[in-house]
Amino acid sequence: MPAMELYLAFAITTATFALIPGPAMLYAAARTLAGGRRAGLMASLGLHLGGYVHVVAAAAGLAFLFHAVPPLFVAMKLAGAAYLVWLGLSLFRDGDGAKRPDLAPLSVTRAFAQSIVVEVLNPKTAIFFLAFLPQFVDASASLPVWAQLLALGTIVNLTFSLVDIVCVIFASAVMSKLRRSHRSQRIMQRIGGSILVALGARLAFQDR
């Protein structure tokens, strides 16, 4: 397949995957519902930066460990699932956060840091990059394979993050209409927490 056709197929496939609702998209929306637009945007940034860990791992061949050593995959999956459930439950415990606007910057910082951890602990992302990127590597290109994997992974990560940001903006628009009602804010916060708990449970019990 000529290089141009290869890259076109890559662009179309990447866009298709990005538009399919997935855990990252739901996580960013949940963070927005729980903490507002800034928290959602910082969560998206955290997911984006965490994604580069998997991009580099795939380019270096480290993600092959998940295939070669299945227990490592299971251990990371359960750690990530437990962390998501803990984050979701914490939103129920922090139900009075809306009454303390002075804590907003801390919430945004926590959303950013926790999102990096969530993405790094997601072995599904590592497997996705490992399975997806090599299909679009041109062995005859002047760039070495590892450099092509890095470039392709960066494009995928950026595309997915742009879609996450759109979800954050949409969720924020919903929040703005409910902002005057403290009860509505509490409900949205609990919905966000429920989504995180559900994502954790899905990650824990989903087959490879």
C-alpha positions as a LaTeX table, in Angstrom:
\begin{tabular}{lrrr}
\hline
Residue & $x$ (\AA) & $y$ (\AA) & $z$ (\AA) \\
\hline
Met1 & 0.00 & 0.00 & 0.00 \\
Pro2 & 1.49 & 3.39 & $-0.96$ \\
Ala3 & 2.46 & 5.63 & 1.94 \\
Met4 & $-0.30$ & 8.17 & 1.22 \\
Glu5 & $-2.98$ & 5.50 & 1.23 \\
Leu6 & $-1.50$ & 4.07 & 4.42 \\
Tyr7 & $-1.64$ & 7.43 & 6.18 \\
Leu8 & $-5.17$ & 8.09 & 4.91 \\
Ala9 & $-6.31$ & 4.75 & 6.32 \\
Phe10 & $-4.59$ & 5.65 & 9.58 \\
Ala11 & $-6.36$ & 9.03 & 9.78 \\
Ile12 & $-9.79$ & 7.56 & 9.06 \\
Thr13 & $-9.35$ & 4.68 & 11.50 \\
Thr14 & $-8.02$ & 6.96 & 14.23 \\
Ala15 & $-10.95$ & 9.36 & 13.85 \\
Thr16 & $-13.40$ & 6.45 & 13.96 \\
Phe17 & $-11.91$ & 5.05 & 17.17 \\
Ala18 & $-11.78$ & 8.53 & 18.74 \\
Leu19 & $-15.50$ & 9.12 & 18.15 \\
Ile20 & $-16.55$ & 5.84 & 19.74 \\
Pro21 & $-17.52$ & 6.55 & 23.38 \\
Gly22 & $-14.93$ & 4.94 & 25.63 \\
Pro23 & $-13.67$ & 5.00 & 29.22 \\
Ala24 & $-11.48$ & 8.10 & 28.74 \\
Met25 & $-14.35$ & 10.07 & 27.26 \\
Leu26 & $-16.70$ & 9.03 & 30.06 \\
Tyr27 & $-14.03$ & 9.72 & 32.67 \\
Ala28 & $-13.49$ & 13.28 & 31.39 \\
Ala29 & $-17.24$ & 13.89 & 31.36 \\
Ala30 & $-17.58$ & 12.49 & 34.89 \\
Arg31 & $-14.82$ & 14.77 & 36.15 \\
Thr32 & $-16.59$ & 17.74 & 34.56 \\
Leu33 & $-19.92$ & 16.85 & 36.15 \\
Ala34 & $-18.22$ & 16.48 & 39.52 \\
Gly35 & $-15.91$ & 19.50 & 39.46 \\
Gly36 & $-16.78$ & 21.80 & 36.57 \\
Arg37 & $-15.14$ & 22.68 & 33.26 \\
Arg38 & $-11.67$ & 23.43 & 34.65 \\
Ala39 & $-11.55$ & 20.07 & 36.42 \\
Gly40 & $-12.72$ & 18.34 & 33.23 \\
Leu41 & $-10.12$ & 20.08 & 31.08 \\
Met42 & $-7.34$ & 19.29 & 33.54 \\
Ala43 & $-8.54$ & 15.68 & 33.65 \\
Ser44 & $-8.33$ & 15.56 & 29.86 \\
Leu45 & $-4.82$ & 16.96 & 30.02 \\
Gly46 & $-3.88$ & 14.36 & 32.63 \\
Leu47 & $-5.25$ & 11.56 & 30.45 \\
His48 & $-3.33$ & 12.99 & 27.50 \\
Leu49 & $-0.01$ & 13.10 & 29.34 \\
Gly50 & $-0.59$ & 9.63 & 30.79 \\
Gly51 & $-1.22$ & 8.37 & 27.27 \\
Tyr52 & 2.34 & 9.24 & 26.28 \\
Val53 & 3.61 & 6.68 & 28.77 \\
His54 & 1.89 & 4.00 & 26.69 \\
Val55 & 3.02 & 5.56 & 23.42 \\
Val56 & 6.65 & 5.43 & 24.52 \\
Ala57 & 6.18 & 1.92 & 25.92 \\
Ala58 & 4.72 & 0.70 & 22.63 \\
Ala59 & 7.52 & 2.32 & 20.65 \\
Ala60 & 10.11 & 0.70 & 22.89 \\
Gly61 & 8.43 & $-2.68$ & 22.76 \\
Leu62 & 7.71 & $-2.74$ & 26.50 \\
Ala63 & 4.00 & $-3.32$ & 25.98 \\
Phe64 & 4.85 & $-6.81$ & 24.72 \\
Leu65 & 5.23 & $-7.69$ & 28.40 \\
Phe66 & 1.46 & $-7.60$ & 28.76 \\
His67 & 1.20 & $-10.39$ & 26.21 \\
Ala68 & 4.23 & $-12.33$ & 27.45 \\
Val69 & 3.36 & $-12.04$ & 31.16 \\
Pro70 & $-0.46$ & $-12.21$ & 31.58 \\
Pro71 & $-0.32$ & $-11.78$ & 35.40 \\
Leu72 & 1.25 & $-8.36$ & 34.86 \\
Phe73 & $-1.74$ & $-7.35$ & 32.75 \\
Val74 & $-4.18$ & $-8.60$ & 35.38 \\
Ala75 & $-2.31$ & $-6.84$ & 38.21 \\
Met76 & $-2.31$ & $-3.49$ & 36.41 \\
Lys77 & $-5.94$ & $-3.88$ & 35.38 \\
Leu78 & $-7.05$ & $-4.53$ & 38.96 \\
Ala79 & $-4.92$ & $-1.65$ & 40.28 \\
Gly80 & $-6.46$ & 0.74 & 37.77 \\
Ala81 & $-9.97$ & $-0.54$ & 38.50 \\
Ala82 & $-9.52$ & $-0.13$ & 42.26 \\
Tyr83 & $-8.22$ & 3.40 & 41.76 \\
Leu84 & $-11.22$ & 4.39 & 39.63 \\
Val85 & $-13.66$ & 2.96 & 42.19 \\
Trp86 & $-11.85$ & 4.82 & 44.98 \\
Leu87 & $-12.06$ & 8.09 & 43.03 \\
Gly88 & $-15.76$ & 7.56 & 42.38 \\
Leu89 & $-16.54$ & 6.81 & 46.02 \\
Ser90 & $-14.54$ & 9.87 & 47.09 \\
Leu91 & $-16.96$ & 12.06 & 45.12 \\
Phe92 & $-19.79$ & 10.78 & 47.30 \\
Arg93 & $-17.78$ & 11.56 & 50.44 \\
Asp94 & $-16.94$ & 15.06 & 49.17 \\
Gly95 & $-20.55$ & 15.96 & 48.61 \\
Asp96 & $-20.17$ & 19.31 & 50.38 \\
Gly97 & $-17.32$ & 20.44 & 48.13 \\
Ala98 & $-19.64$ & 22.83 & 46.28 \\
Lys99 & $-20.00$ & 24.82 & 49.51 \\
Arg100 & $-16.25$ & 25.45 & 49.69 \\
Pro101 & $-15.18$ & 27.45 & 46.58 \\
Asp102 & $-11.79$ & 28.05 & 48.20 \\
Leu103 & $-10.98$ & 24.38 & 47.56 \\
Ala104 & $-11.61$ & 24.64 & 43.79 \\
Pro105 & $-7.94$ & 25.04 & 42.77 \\
Leu106 & $-7.04$ & 21.95 & 44.80 \\
Ser107 & $-9.81$ & 19.96 & 43.12 \\
Val108 & $-8.50$ & 20.96 & 39.70 \\
Thr109 & $-4.97$ & 19.95 & 40.67 \\
Arg110 & $-6.20$ & 16.64 & 42.04 \\
Ala111 & $-8.21$ & 16.01 & 38.87 \\
Phe112 & $-5.06$ & 16.52 & 36.80 \\
Ala113 & $-2.79$ & 14.33 & 38.95 \\
Gln114 & $-5.34$ & 11.57 & 39.43 \\
Ser115 & $-6.09$ & 11.44 & 35.71 \\
Ile116 & $-2.44$ & 10.78 & 34.89 \\
Val117 & $-2.48$ & 7.86 & 37.32 \\
Val118 & $-5.75$ & 6.54 & 35.87 \\
Glu119 & $-4.34$ & 6.50 & 32.34 \\
Val120 & $-0.95$ & 5.06 & 33.29 \\
Leu121 & $-2.69$ & 2.24 & 35.20 \\
Asn122 & $-4.90$ & 1.37 & 32.23 \\
Pro123 & $-3.35$ & $-1.67$ & 30.49 \\
Lys124 & $-6.06$ & $-1.53$ & 27.82 \\
Thr125 & $-4.40$ & 1.62 & 26.48 \\
Ala126 & $-1.06$ & $-0.16$ & 26.25 \\
Ile127 & $-2.63$ & $-3.08$ & 24.40 \\
Phe128 & $-4.48$ & $-0.72$ & 22.06 \\
Phe129 & $-1.32$ & 1.09 & 21.03 \\
Leu130 & 0.56 & $-2.19$ & 20.67 \\
Ala131 & $-2.12$ & $-3.70$ & 18.42 \\
Phe132 & $-3.10$ & $-0.57$ & 16.48 \\
Leu133 & 0.07 & 1.36 & 15.67 \\
Pro134 & 2.14 & $-1.38$ & 13.95 \\
Gln135 & $-0.55$ & $-1.75$ & 11.28 \\
Phe136 & 0.39 & 1.65 & 9.90 \\
Val137 & 4.17 & 1.43 & 10.04 \\
Asp138 & 5.93 & 1.66 & 6.66 \\
Ala139 & 9.00 & $-0.58$ & 6.83 \\
Ser140 & 10.42 & 1.06 & 3.68 \\
Ala141 & 10.20 & 4.59 & 5.06 \\
Ser142 & 13.31 & 6.60 & 5.88 \\
Leu143 & 12.23 & 6.99 & 9.51 \\
Pro144 & 13.08 & 4.05 & 11.80 \\
Val145 & 10.16 & 1.99 & 13.06 \\
Trp146 & 10.40 & 3.32 & 16.63 \\
Ala147 & 10.21 & 6.92 & 15.36 \\
Gln148 & 7.16 & 6.11 & 13.25 \\
Leu149 & 5.48 & 4.49 & 16.24 \\
Leu150 & 6.16 & 7.59 & 18.34 \\
Ala151 & 4.76 & 9.90 & 15.66 \\
Leu152 & 1.68 & 7.78 & 15.03 \\
Gly153 & 1.06 & 7.36 & 18.77 \\
Thr154 & 1.31 & 11.10 & 19.33 \\
Ile155 & $-1.27$ & 11.75 & 16.59 \\
Val156 & $-3.64$ & 9.16 & 18.09 \\
Asn157 & $-3.22$ & 10.60 & 21.58 \\
Leu158 & $-3.88$ & 14.15 & 20.36 \\
Thr159 & $-6.97$ & 13.07 & 18.40 \\
Phe160 & $-8.45$ & 11.22 & 21.36 \\
Ser161 & $-7.76$ & 14.18 & 23.66 \\
Leu162 & $-9.50$ & 16.62 & 21.30 \\
Val163 & $-12.64$ & 14.47 & 21.43 \\
Asp164 & $-12.37$ & 14.30 & 25.22 \\
Ile165 & $-12.25$ & 18.10 & 25.35 \\
Val166 & $-15.41$ & 18.32 & 23.24 \\
Cys167 & $-17.12$ & 16.02 & 25.76 \\
Val168 & $-15.91$ & 18.24 & 28.61 \\
Ile169 & $-17.36$ & 21.34 & 26.92 \\
Phe170 & $-20.68$ & 19.58 & 26.37 \\
Ala171 & $-20.83$ & 18.35 & 29.97 \\
Ser172 & $-19.89$ & 21.84 & 31.17 \\
Ala173 & $-22.78$ & 23.33 & 29.19 \\
Val174 & $-25.14$ & 20.98 & 31.00 \\
Met175 & $-23.59$ & 21.96 & 34.33 \\
Ser176 & $-23.97$ & 25.69 & 33.65 \\
Lys177 & $-27.72$ & 25.29 & 33.40 \\
Leu178 & $-27.83$ & 23.52 & 36.75 \\
Arg179 & $-25.29$ & 25.65 & 38.59 \\
Arg180 & $-27.86$ & 27.74 & 40.44 \\
Ser181 & $-29.25$ & 24.68 & 42.19 \\
His182 & $-27.10$ & 23.24 & 44.95 \\
Arg183 & $-29.20$ & 20.08 & 44.88 \\
Ser184 & $-28.54$ & 19.72 & 41.14 \\
Gln185 & $-24.80$ & 20.12 & 41.72 \\
Arg186 & $-24.90$ & 17.36 & 44.31 \\
Ile187 & $-26.79$ & 15.12 & 41.89 \\
Met188 & $-24.28$ & 15.79 & 39.10 \\
Gln189 & $-21.42$ & 15.09 & 41.47 \\
Arg190 & $-22.95$ & 11.76 & 42.42 \\
Ile191 & $-23.60$ & 10.92 & 38.78 \\
Gly192 & $-19.92$ & 11.61 & 38.10 \\
Gly193 & $-18.93$ & 9.37 & 41.01 \\
Ser194 & $-21.24$ & 6.62 & 39.78 \\
Ile195 & $-19.67$ & 6.75 & 36.32 \\
Leu196 & $-16.18$ & 6.37 & 37.80 \\
Val197 & $-17.27$ & 3.41 & 39.96 \\
Ala198 & $-18.93$ & 1.80 & 36.91 \\
Leu199 & $-15.79$ & 2.31 & 34.82 \\
Gly200 & $-13.69$ & 0.70 & 37.55 \\
Ala201 & $-16.04$ & $-2.28$ & 37.75 \\
Arg202 & $-16.04$ & $-2.62$ & 33.96 \\
Leu203 & $-12.25$ & $-2.58$ & 33.83 \\
Ala204 & $-11.98$ & $-5.15$ & 36.64 \\
Phe205 & $-14.42$ & $-7.68$ & 35.20 \\
Gln206 & $-13.93$ & $-7.19$ & 31.46 \\
Asp207 & $-12.04$ & $-9.93$ & 29.66 \\
Arg208 & $-8.81$ & $-9.20$ & 27.86 \\
\hline
\end{tabular}
